[in-house]
C-alpha atoms as a printed R data frame, in Angstrom:
    type eleno elety resid chain resno       x       y       z
1   ATOM     1    CA   MET     A     1  -9.932  -6.705  31.493
2   ATOM     2    CA   SER     A     2 -10.362 -10.470  31.255
3   ATOM     3    CA   LEU     A     3 -14.143 -10.062  30.909
4   ATOM     4    CA   ILE     A     4 -13.674  -7.428  28.202
5   ATOM     5    CA   ASN     A     5 -11.304  -9.752  26.335
6   ATOM     6    CA   ASP     A     6 -13.777 -12.606  26.682
7   ATOM     7    CA   LEU     A     7 -16.501 -10.471  25.125
8   ATOM     8    CA   ILE     A     8 -14.235  -9.232  22.330
9   ATOM     9    CA   ASN     A     9 -13.320 -12.823  21.493
10  ATOM    10    CA   LEU     A    10 -16.882 -14.169  21.490
11  ATOM    11    CA   ASN     A    11 -17.464 -16.664  18.680
12  ATOM    12    CA   LEU     A    12 -20.687 -15.428  17.064
13  ATOM    13    CA   SER     A    13 -21.043 -18.518  14.858
14  ATOM    14    CA   GLU     A    14 -21.896 -20.618  17.910
15  ATOM    15    CA   ASN     A    15 -25.195 -18.775  18.365
16  ATOM    16    CA   THR     A    16 -26.096 -16.907  15.162
17  ATOM    17    CA   ASP     A    17 -25.597 -16.865  11.408
18  ATOM    18    CA   LYS     A    18 -25.141 -13.095  11.544
19  ATOM    19    CA   ILE     A    19 -21.693 -11.609  10.953
20  ATOM    20    CA   ILE     A    20 -20.035  -8.215  11.359
21  ATOM    21    CA   ALA     A    21 -18.760  -6.437   8.254
22  ATOM    22    CA   GLU     A    22 -16.298  -3.588   8.754
23  ATOM    23    CA   TYR     A    23 -16.644  -1.186   5.802
24  ATOM    24    CA   ILE     A    24 -13.376   0.664   5.098
25  ATOM    25    CA   TRP     A    25 -12.699   3.636   2.835
26  ATOM    26    CA   ILE     A    26 -10.141   6.356   2.144
27  ATOM    27    CA   GLY     A    27 -10.875   9.768   3.657
28  ATOM    28    CA   GLY     A    28 -10.545  13.298   2.367
29  ATOM    29    CA   SER     A    29  -6.779  13.667   2.770
30  ATOM    30    CA   GLY     A    30  -6.222  10.728   0.439
31  ATOM    31    CA   MET     A    31  -4.256   8.945   3.161
32  ATOM    32    CA   ASP     A    32  -6.544   8.787   6.209
33  ATOM    33    CA   MET     A    33  -8.619   5.637   6.512
34  ATOM    34    CA   ARG     A    34 -12.144   5.521   7.873
35  ATOM    35    CA   SER     A    35 -14.349   2.578   8.825
36  ATOM    36    CA   LYS     A    36 -17.645   1.619  10.406
37  ATOM    37    CA   ALA     A    37 -19.348  -1.711  11.035
38  ATOM    38    CA   ARG     A    38 -22.711  -3.218  10.178
39  ATOM    39    CA   THR     A    39 -24.457  -6.502  10.808
40  ATOM    40    CA   LEU     A    40 -25.145  -8.862   7.906
41  ATOM    41    CA   LEU     A    41 -27.685 -11.677   8.140
42  ATOM    42    CA   ALA     A    42 -25.287 -14.293   6.777
43  ATOM    43    CA   PRO     A    43 -21.638 -14.681   5.733
44  ATOM    44    CA   GLU     A    44 -20.738 -13.222   2.336
45  ATOM    45    CA   MET     A    45 -17.374 -12.971   0.545
46  ATOM    46    CA   ASP     A    46 -18.615 -11.611  -2.802
47  ATOM    47    CA   PRO     A    47 -18.408  -7.784  -2.783
48  ATOM    48    CA   SER     A    48 -21.031  -7.514  -5.526
49  ATOM    49    CA   LYS     A    49 -23.575  -9.100  -3.180
50  ATOM    50    CA   LEU     A    50 -22.883  -6.729  -0.296
51  ATOM    51    CA   PRO     A    51 -25.077  -3.663   0.248
52  ATOM    52    CA   LYS     A    52 -23.805  -0.177  -0.459
53  ATOM    53    CA   TRP     A    53 -23.825   2.168   2.492
54  ATOM    54    CA   ASN     A    54 -24.047   5.890   3.220
55  ATOM    55    CA   TYR     A    55 -21.746   7.971   5.393
56  ATOM    56    CA   ASP     A    56 -21.271  11.588   6.414
57  ATOM    57    CA   GLY     A    57 -18.884  12.910   3.779
58  ATOM    58    CA   SER     A    58 -18.925  16.369   5.347
59  ATOM    59    CA   SER     A    59 -17.127  14.911   8.365
60  ATOM    60    CA   THR     A    60 -14.387  13.303   6.265
61  ATOM    61    CA   GLU     A    61 -13.673  16.387   4.134
62  ATOM    62    CA   GLN     A    62 -15.149  14.668   1.093
63  ATOM    63    CA   ALA     A    63 -18.572  16.247   0.574
64  ATOM    64    CA   THR     A    64 -20.891  18.984   1.779
65  ATOM    65    CA   GLY     A    65 -23.806  16.664   2.485
66  ATOM    66    CA   ASP     A    66 -24.245  13.753   4.841
67  ATOM    67    CA   ASN     A    67 -25.197  11.036   2.365
68  ATOM    68    CA   SER     A    68 -22.017  10.175   0.494
69  ATOM    69    CA   GLU     A    69 -21.888   6.537  -0.537
70  ATOM    70    CA   ILE     A    70 -19.378   3.729  -0.087
71  ATOM    71    CA   SER     A    71 -19.423   0.828  -2.525
72  ATOM    72    CA   PRO     A    72 -17.899  -2.577  -1.615
73  ATOM    73    CA   GLN     A    73 -15.060  -3.623  -3.938
74  ATOM    74    CA   ALA     A    74 -13.021  -6.300  -2.151
75  ATOM    75    CA   VAL     A    75 -13.596  -8.565   0.848
76  ATOM    76    CA   PHE     A    76 -11.071  -9.939   3.348
77  ATOM    77    CA   ARG     A    77 -11.293 -12.104   6.456
78  ATOM    78    CA   ASP     A    78 -11.312 -10.050   9.655
79  ATOM    79    CA   PRO     A    79  -8.243 -10.877  11.807
80  ATOM    80    CA   PHE     A    80  -9.602  -8.800  14.705
81  ATOM    81    CA   ARG     A    81 -13.091 -10.279  15.115
82  ATOM    82    CA   ARG     A    82 -12.188 -13.524  13.329
83  ATOM    83    CA   GLY     A    83 -14.817 -16.200  12.758
84  ATOM    84    CA   LYS     A    84 -16.770 -15.456   9.587
85  ATOM    85    CA   ASN     A    85 -16.577 -11.693  10.069
86  ATOM    86    CA   ILE     A    86 -15.152  -9.624   7.222
87  ATOM    87    CA   LEU     A    87 -13.293  -6.456   6.264
88  ATOM    88    CA   VAL     A    88 -14.724  -4.712   3.201
89  ATOM    89    CA   MET     A    89 -12.593  -2.392   1.055
90  ATOM    90    CA   CYS     A    90 -14.844   0.266  -0.464
91  ATOM    91    CA   ASP     A    91 -14.553   3.223  -2.810
92  ATOM    92    CA   THR     A    92 -16.468   6.481  -2.460
93  ATOM    93    CA   TYR     A    93 -19.089   8.384  -4.437
94  ATOM    94    CA   THR     A    94 -21.098  11.593  -4.236
95  ATOM    95    CA   PRO     A    95 -24.884  11.454  -3.740
96  ATOM    96    CA   SER     A    96 -25.249  11.810  -7.530
97  ATOM    97    CA   GLY     A    97 -23.071   8.745  -8.105
98  ATOM    98    CA   ASP     A    98 -19.867  10.462  -9.253
99  ATOM    99    CA   PRO     A    99 -16.554   9.264  -7.795
100 ATOM   100    CA   ILE     A   100 -15.213  11.536  -5.040
101 ATOM   101    CA   PRO     A   101 -11.825  13.117  -5.974
102 ATOM   102    CA   THR     A   102  -9.948  10.895  -3.510
103 ATOM   103    CA   ASN     A   103 -11.488   7.810  -5.149
104 ATOM   104    CA   LYS     A   104  -8.471   6.839  -7.252
105 ATOM   105    CA   ARG     A   105  -9.776   3.309  -7.655
106 ATOM   106    CA   PHE     A   106 -12.477   4.393 -10.111
107 ATOM   107    CA   ASN     A   107 -10.070   5.495 -12.863
108 ATOM   108    CA   ALA     A   108  -7.619   2.704 -12.057
109 ATOM   109    CA   ALA     A   109 -10.375   0.138 -12.641
110 ATOM   110    CA   LYS     A   110 -10.971   1.602 -16.106
111 ATOM   111    CA   ILE     A   111  -7.312   1.129 -17.021
112 ATOM   112    CA   PHE     A   112  -7.087  -2.384 -15.609
113 ATOM   113    CA   SER     A   113 -10.260  -3.444 -17.426
114 ATOM   114    CA   ASN     A   114  -8.886  -2.309 -20.802
115 ATOM   115    CA   PRO     A   115  -8.568  -5.426 -23.010
116 ATOM   116    CA   GLU     A   116  -4.928  -4.631 -23.868
117 ATOM   117    CA   VAL     A   117  -4.050  -4.417 -20.178
118 ATOM   118    CA   VAL     A   118  -6.071  -7.518 -19.268
119 ATOM   119    CA   ALA     A   119  -4.221  -9.509 -21.949
120 ATOM   120    CA   GLU     A   120  -0.854  -8.543 -20.422
121 ATOM   121    CA   GLU     A   121  -1.785  -9.736 -16.907
122 ATOM   122    CA   PRO     A   122   0.200  -7.006 -15.083
123 ATOM   123    CA   TRP     A   123   1.747  -8.176 -11.821
124 ATOM   124    CA   PHE     A   124   2.798  -5.822  -9.046
125 ATOM   125    CA   GLY     A   125   4.898  -6.275  -5.945
126 ATOM   126    CA   ILE     A   126   4.855  -3.219  -3.668
127 ATOM   127    CA   GLU     A   127   7.473  -2.685  -0.961
128 ATOM   128    CA   GLN     A   128   5.628  -0.533   1.563
129 ATOM   129    CA   GLU     A   129   7.942   1.268   3.982
130 ATOM   130    CA   TYR     A   130   6.599   3.011   7.078
131 ATOM   131    CA   THR     A   131   7.778   4.540  10.347
132 ATOM   132    CA   LEU     A   132   6.493   3.781  13.831
133 ATOM   133    CA   LEU     A   133   6.245   6.848  16.057
134 ATOM   134    CA   GLN     A   134   5.884   7.354  19.794
135 ATOM   135    CA   ASN     A   135   2.386   8.563  20.609
136 ATOM   136    CA   GLY     A   136   2.082  12.204  21.635
137 ATOM   137    CA   ILE     A   137   5.539  13.363  20.534
138 ATOM   138    CA   LYS     A   138   5.630  12.095  16.922
139 ATOM   139    CA   TRP     A   139   9.238  10.906  17.270
140 ATOM   140    CA   PRO     A   140  10.354   7.468  15.994
141 ATOM   141    CA   LEU     A   141   9.817   4.466  18.225
142 ATOM   142    CA   GLY     A   142  12.955   3.569  20.169
143 ATOM   143    CA   TRP     A   143  14.574   6.999  19.739
144 ATOM   144    CA   PRO     A   144  15.473   8.989  22.869
145 ATOM   145    CA   VAL     A   145  12.991  11.824  23.349
146 ATOM   146    CA   GLY     A   146  14.529  14.967  21.891
147 ATOM   147    CA   GLY     A   147  17.615  13.049  20.810
148 ATOM   148    CA   TYR     A   148  18.961  10.656  18.218
149 ATOM   149    CA   PRO     A   149  20.142   7.044  18.189
150 ATOM   150    CA   GLY     A   150  23.486   5.970  16.803
151 ATOM   151    CA   PRO     A   151  24.066   6.439  13.064
152 ATOM   152    CA   GLN     A   152  22.533   4.155  10.452
153 ATOM   153    CA   GLY     A   153  24.222   0.840   9.857
154 ATOM   154    CA   PRO     A   154  23.156  -1.724  12.477
155 ATOM   155    CA   TYR     A   155  19.387  -1.320  12.069
156 ATOM   156    CA   TYR     A   156  18.642  -2.731   8.594
157 ATOM   157    CA   CYS     A   157  17.325  -6.257   9.210
158 ATOM   158    CA   GLY     A   158  18.827  -5.865  12.678
159 ATOM   159    CA   VAL     A   159  18.174  -8.018  15.736
160 ATOM   160    CA   GLY     A   160  18.213  -6.877  19.345
161 ATOM   161    CA   ALA     A   161  16.445  -4.504  21.728
162 ATOM   162    CA   ASP     A   162  18.828  -1.697  20.752
163 ATOM   163    CA   LYS     A   163  18.283  -2.147  17.017
164 ATOM   164    CA   ALA     A   164  14.764  -3.437  16.261
165 ATOM   165    CA   PHE     A   165  12.035  -1.192  17.657
166 ATOM   166    CA   GLY     A   166   8.433  -2.382  17.307
167 ATOM   167    CA   ARG     A   167   8.953  -5.938  16.099
168 ATOM   168    CA   GLU     A   168   5.826  -7.137  17.959
169 ATOM   169    CA   ILE     A   169   3.746  -4.741  15.840
170 ATOM   170    CA   VAL     A   170   5.428  -5.922  12.646
171 ATOM   171    CA   ASP     A   171   4.960  -9.627  13.352
172 ATOM   172    CA   ALA     A   172   1.351  -9.150  14.458
173 ATOM   173    CA   HIS     A   173   0.681  -7.272  11.221
174 ATOM   174    CA   TYR     A   174   2.384  -9.934   9.109
175 ATOM   175    CA   LYS     A   175   0.215 -12.728  10.496
176 ATOM   176    CA   ALA     A   176  -2.958 -10.638  10.474
177 ATOM   177    CA   CYS     A   177  -2.508  -9.853   6.778
178 ATOM   178    CA   LEU     A   178  -1.955 -13.507   5.872
179 ATOM   179    CA   TYR     A   179  -5.061 -14.426   7.880
180 ATOM   180    CA   ALA     A   180  -7.043 -11.751   6.036
181 ATOM   181    CA   GLY     A   181  -6.057 -13.169   2.650
182 ATOM   182    CA   ILE     A   182  -3.556 -10.487   1.673
183 ATOM   183    CA   ASN     A   183  -0.592 -11.771  -0.335
184 ATOM   184    CA   VAL     A   184   2.107 -10.406   1.953
185 ATOM   185    CA   SER     A   185   5.378 -11.899   0.758
186 ATOM   186    CA   GLY     A   186   7.701 -10.662   3.505
187 ATOM   187    CA   ILE     A   187   8.754  -8.051   6.073
188 ATOM   188    CA   ASN     A   188  12.052  -6.528   7.210
189 ATOM   189    CA   GLY     A   189  13.518  -3.824   9.378
190 ATOM   190    CA   GLU     A   190  14.688  -0.802   7.411
191 ATOM   191    CA   VAL     A   191  17.833   1.353   7.403
192 ATOM   192    CA   MET     A   192  16.471   4.029   9.732
193 ATOM   193    CA   PRO     A   193  15.655   2.739  13.234
194 ATOM   194    CA   GLY     A   194  11.927   2.600  13.876
195 ATOM   195    CA   GLN     A   195  11.271   2.126  10.174
196 ATOM   196    CA   TRP     A   196   9.981  -1.140   8.696
197 ATOM   197    CA   GLU     A   197   8.759  -2.581   5.420
198 ATOM   198    CA   PHE     A   198   6.204  -5.119   4.280
199 ATOM   199    CA   GLN     A   199   5.844  -6.409   0.729
200 ATOM   200    CA   VAL     A   200   2.543  -7.159  -1.007
201 ATOM   201    CA   GLY     A   201   2.727  -9.221  -4.167
202 ATOM   202    CA   PRO     A   202   2.841 -10.507  -6.712
203 ATOM   203    CA   VAL     A   203  -0.761  -9.391  -7.214
204 ATOM   204    CA   CYS     A   204  -2.483  -8.832 -10.549
205 ATOM   205    CA   GLY     A   205  -4.091  -5.562 -11.607
206 ATOM   206    CA   ILE     A   206  -6.517  -3.604  -9.423
207 ATOM   207    CA   SER     A   207  -6.250  -6.167  -6.616
208 ATOM   208    CA   SER     A   208  -2.778  -4.840  -5.838
209 ATOM   209    CA   GLY     A   209  -4.227  -1.515  -4.703
210 ATOM   210    CA   ASP     A   210  -7.012  -3.227  -2.747
211 ATOM   211    CA   GLN     A   211  -4.527  -5.380  -0.860
212 ATOM   212    CA   VAL     A   212  -2.037  -2.597  -0.074
213 ATOM   213    CA   TRP     A   213  -4.786  -0.332   1.265
214 ATOM   214    CA   MET     A   214  -6.219  -3.128   3.401
215 ATOM   215    CA   ALA     A   215  -2.740  -3.981   4.712
216 ATOM   216    CA   ARG     A   216  -2.319  -0.313   5.659
217 ATOM   217    CA   TYR     A   217  -5.656  -0.374   7.485
218 ATOM   218    CA   ILE     A   218  -4.756  -3.504   9.444
219 ATOM   219    CA   LEU     A   219  -1.401  -1.999  10.382
220 ATOM   220    CA   GLU     A   220  -2.974   1.199  11.679
221 ATOM   221    CA   ARG     A   221  -5.488  -0.784  13.705
222 ATOM   222    CA   ILE     A   222  -2.630  -2.702  15.334
223 ATOM   223    CA   THR     A   223  -0.652   0.455  16.133
224 ATOM   224    CA   GLU     A   224  -3.863   1.878  17.637
225 ATOM   225    CA   MET     A   225  -4.096  -1.157  19.921
226 ATOM   226    CA   VAL     A   226  -0.576  -0.728  21.294
227 ATOM   227    CA   GLY     A   227  -0.565   3.072  21.479
228 ATOM   228    CA   ALA     A   228   1.930   3.753  18.678
229 ATOM   229    CA   VAL     A   229   1.440   6.073  15.705
230 ATOM   230    CA   LEU     A   230   1.851   4.991  12.078
231 ATOM   231    CA   SER     A   231   3.541   7.378   9.638
232 ATOM   232    CA   PHE     A   232   3.844   7.151   5.854
233 ATOM   233    CA   ASP     A   233   5.800  10.415   5.631
234 ATOM   234    CA   PRO     A   234   8.467   9.972   2.916
235 ATOM   235    CA   LYS     A   235  11.080  11.762   5.042
236 ATOM   236    CA   PRO     A   236   9.972  11.577   8.679
237 ATOM   237    CA   VAL     A   237  13.311  12.802  10.051
238 ATOM   238    CA   SER     A   238  15.470  15.321   8.194
239 ATOM   239    CA   GLY     A   239  19.225  14.930   7.948
240 ATOM   240    CA   ASP     A   240  21.349  11.843   7.379
241 ATOM   241    CA   TRP     A   241  18.494   9.373   7.705
242 ATOM   242    CA   ASN     A   242  16.848   7.276   5.010
243 ATOM   243    CA   GLY     A   243  13.405   8.255   3.800
244 ATOM   244    CA   ALA     A   244  10.454   5.927   3.261
245 ATOM   245    CA   GLY     A   245   9.333   4.739  -0.157
246 ATOM   246    CA   ALA     A   246   7.048   2.255  -1.845
247 ATOM   247    CA   HIS     A   247   9.220   0.651  -4.505
248 ATOM   248    CA   THR     A   248   6.922  -0.890  -7.086
249 ATOM   249    CA   ASN     A   249   7.998  -4.073  -8.851
250 ATOM   250    CA   TYR     A   250   6.227  -4.680 -12.138
251 ATOM   251    CA   SER     A   251   5.980  -7.160 -14.965
252 ATOM   252    CA   THR     A   252   3.642  -8.018 -17.800
253 ATOM   253    CA   LYS     A   253   3.054 -11.339 -19.524
254 ATOM   254    CA   SER     A   254   5.293 -10.203 -22.396
255 ATOM   255    CA   MET     A   255   8.073  -9.283 -19.967
256 ATOM   256    CA   ARG     A   256   7.867 -12.678 -18.295
257 ATOM   257    CA   ASN     A   257   8.080 -14.542 -21.614
258 ATOM   258    CA   ASP     A   258  11.329 -15.405 -23.386
259 ATOM   259    CA   ASP     A   259  13.306 -12.335 -24.518
260 ATOM   260    CA   GLY     A   260  11.052 -10.219 -22.319
261 ATOM   261    CA   ILE     A   261  14.060  -8.033 -21.515
262 ATOM   262    CA   GLN     A   262  13.428  -6.211 -24.789
263 ATOM   263    CA   VAL     A   263   9.877  -5.419 -23.678
264 ATOM   264    CA   ILE     A   264  11.248  -4.245 -20.328
265 ATOM   265    CA   LYS     A   265  13.678  -1.857 -22.019
266 ATOM   266    CA   LYS     A   266  10.906  -0.410 -24.188
267 ATOM   267    CA   ALA     A   267   8.706   0.055 -21.112
268 ATOM   268    CA   ILE     A   268  11.498   1.853 -19.262
269 ATOM   269    CA   GLU     A   269  12.012   4.129 -22.266
270 ATOM   270    CA   LYS     A   270   8.328   5.055 -22.107
271 ATOM   271    CA   LEU     A   271   8.589   5.759 -18.384
272 ATOM   272    CA   SER     A   272  11.558   8.060 -19.023
273 ATOM   273    CA   LYS     A   273   9.459  10.171 -21.389
274 ATOM   274    CA   ARG     A   274   6.702  10.649 -18.788
275 ATOM   275    CA   HIS     A   275   8.981  11.146 -15.791
276 ATOM   276    CA   LYS     A   276   7.440  14.438 -14.678
277 ATOM   277    CA   GLU     A   277   3.886  13.137 -14.894
278 ATOM   278    CA   HIS     A   278   4.776  10.082 -12.824
279 ATOM   279    CA   ILE     A   279   6.671  12.068 -10.199
280 ATOM   280    CA   ALA     A   280   3.675  14.390  -9.795
281 ATOM   281    CA   ALA     A   281   1.497  11.362  -8.989
282 ATOM   282    CA   TYR     A   282   3.965   9.405  -6.871
283 ATOM   283    CA   GLY     A   283   3.299  10.985  -3.476
284 ATOM   284    CA   LYS     A   284   3.361  14.277  -1.588
285 ATOM   285    CA   GLY     A   285   6.658  15.445  -0.130
286 ATOM   286    CA   ASN     A   286   8.659  13.084  -2.326
287 ATOM   287    CA   GLU     A   287  11.123  15.873  -3.128
288 ATOM   288    CA   ARG     A   288  12.382  15.580   0.459
289 ATOM   289    CA   ARG     A   289  13.202  11.921  -0.197
290 ATOM   290    CA   LEU     A   290  14.399  11.784  -3.828
291 ATOM   291    CA   THR     A   291  17.610  13.775  -3.388
292 ATOM   292    CA   GLY     A   292  20.130  11.465  -5.009
293 ATOM   293    CA   LEU     A   293  21.277  10.372  -1.540
294 ATOM   294    CA   HIS     A   294  20.235   7.497   0.734
295 ATOM   295    CA   GLU     A   295  19.641   5.006  -2.106
296 ATOM   296    CA   THR     A   296  17.510   7.349  -4.208
297 ATOM   297    CA   ALA     A   297  17.753   9.042  -7.590
298 ATOM   298    CA   ASP     A   298  17.422  12.802  -7.953
299 ATOM   299    CA   ILE     A   299  13.765  13.721  -8.419
300 ATOM   300    CA   ASN     A   300  14.439  15.841 -11.510
301 ATOM   301    CA   THR     A   301  16.422  13.256 -13.471
302 ATOM   302    CA   PHE     A   302  15.309   9.879 -14.812
303 ATOM   303    CA   SER     A   303  17.838   7.057 -14.758
304 ATOM   304    CA   TRP     A   304  17.871   3.301 -14.864
305 ATOM   305    CA   GLY     A   305  20.413   0.549 -14.407
306 ATOM   306    CA   VAL     A   306  21.035  -3.062 -13.534
307 ATOM   307    CA   ALA     A   307  21.195  -3.674  -9.767
308 ATOM   308    CA   ASN     A   308  21.510   0.093  -9.223
309 ATOM   309    CA   ARG     A   309  19.668   1.190  -6.080
310 ATOM   310    CA   GLY     A   310  20.497   4.808  -6.848
311 ATOM   311    CA   ALA     A   311  18.498   4.762 -10.098
312 ATOM   312    CA   SER     A   312  14.899   5.747 -10.780
313 ATOM   313    CA   VAL     A   313  14.246   2.287 -12.189
314 ATOM   314    CA   ARG     A   314  16.249  -0.808 -11.313
315 ATOM   315    CA   VAL     A   315  16.504  -4.025 -13.299
316 ATOM   316    CA   GLY     A   316  17.627  -6.992 -11.208
317 ATOM   317    CA   ARG     A   317  20.642  -9.087 -12.148
318 ATOM   318    CA   ASP     A   318  18.453 -12.208 -12.269
319 ATOM   319    CA   THR     A   319  16.221 -10.517 -14.846
320 ATOM   320    CA   GLU     A   320  19.209  -9.458 -16.930
321 ATOM   321    CA   LYS     A   321  20.688 -12.970 -16.757
322 ATOM   322    CA   ALA     A   322  17.409 -14.707 -17.625
323 ATOM   323    CA   GLY     A   323  16.554 -12.226 -20.361
324 ATOM   324    CA   LYS     A   324  13.058 -11.842 -18.894
325 ATOM   325    CA   GLY     A   325  11.313 -10.945 -15.662
326 ATOM   326    CA   TYR     A   326  10.419  -7.653 -14.018
327 ATOM   327    CA   PHE     A   327  11.739  -4.225 -13.093
328 ATOM   328    CA   GLU     A   328  11.462  -2.005 -10.021
329 ATOM   329    CA   ASP     A   329  10.225   1.588 -10.104
330 ATOM   330    CA   ARG     A   330  11.971   3.094  -7.073
331 ATOM   331    CA   ARG     A   331  10.386   6.546  -7.324
332 ATOM   332    CA   PRO     A   332   7.033   6.136  -5.491
333 ATOM   333    CA   SER     A   333   6.995   7.486  -1.938
334 ATOM   334    CA   SER     A   334   5.594   5.658   1.061
335 ATOM   335    CA   ASN     A   335   2.445   7.825   1.009
336 ATOM   336    CA   MET     A   336   1.615   7.128  -2.632
337 ATOM   337    CA   ASP     A   337  -1.813   5.864  -3.651
338 ATOM   338    CA   PRO     A   338  -1.301   2.304  -4.944
339 ATOM   339    CA   TYR     A   339  -4.319   2.603  -7.246
340 ATOM   340    CA   THR     A   340  -2.727   5.629  -8.912
341 ATOM   341    CA   VAL     A   341   0.803   4.246  -9.141
342 ATOM   342    CA   THR     A   342  -0.068   0.779 -10.436
343 ATOM   343    CA   SER     A   343  -2.593   1.994 -13.009
344 ATOM   344    CA   MET     A   344  -0.275   4.748 -14.210
345 ATOM   345    CA   ILE     A   345   2.591   2.318 -14.745
346 ATOM   346    CA   ALA     A   346   0.267  -0.005 -16.676
347 ATOM   347    CA   GLU     A   347  -1.143   2.847 -18.720
348 ATOM   348    CA   THR     A   348   2.285   4.243 -19.657
349 ATOM   349    CA   THR     A   349   3.902   0.918 -20.483
350 ATOM   350    CA   ILE     A   350   0.978  -0.800 -22.226
351 ATOM   351    CA   LEU     A   351  -1.474   1.800 -23.545
352 ATOM   352    CA   TRP     A   352   0.519   4.991 -24.046
353 ATOM   353    CA   LYS     A   353   1.742   5.628 -27.585
354 ATOM   354    CA   PRO     A   354   4.597   8.190 -27.588
């Protein structure tokens, strides 16, 4: 194993200008991530200067042919190969150049490039929850096989071998994301044992989706290395256990300016009028999570409040006190597409005219 590790950790820059670029894209389910590597003649961090590449879309449930195309959109440092090697976030197209249905970035980019949206400089902070599962049995890490741990209470931000399951994965992911250039702002253990959260943000516009997807990819690579399974199921265990969400914190330039609270209230009013449309786009299986219990609002009813974790949208006390700031949309599920959620919030609050 030591020889294998030595080879894996070879520093290419000592002997060649060539680098390895790992091209990453979203597969046919809309949640599975695919990747393959290619050699580049020299380091490059500008996605517009990277070559497009073909792949077999028929094997990812995205096309009938074998020449679907991936187009580089964002570049990150590679925490696995290190050196000058890179991870490349791509979106997907048919052979004729049309975006594949699971390419949610294409439409999101249109919204975020709208001059009205650009002028508002929308910031997002996404709280990505996830569950670590034991490989082979799909049961949460640290749980007795076929059984249950003690009730919720000691696990949220808990410390100890009987409370925090998988911390080595979480810490490795945290550092790997920072190395890659992802604006991860924190991590914490969640209410259900075996469940964790990382936060990405604040990030402006389309880059929020790029960074969340890349953070997901890095996390799944790490769980692969240690033999655990990553789940974004919004309710991985039925019963009296918390689900998993992706609370989305949001502000615009107008909201961050003096008296921005008035802009926030108008934005929330707009969101209330498009509640059904947003819920339909906020993740599969979300009805199992948004029950009105376990710090959620009922999926069929829109509500908002100050410091209310049982509301659809929460305004923080600091925002209320300052009269400006941001709000938190608590409806998105853990398996949401960040391109869809962020662009839809921007579209509804900035562009939509009731």
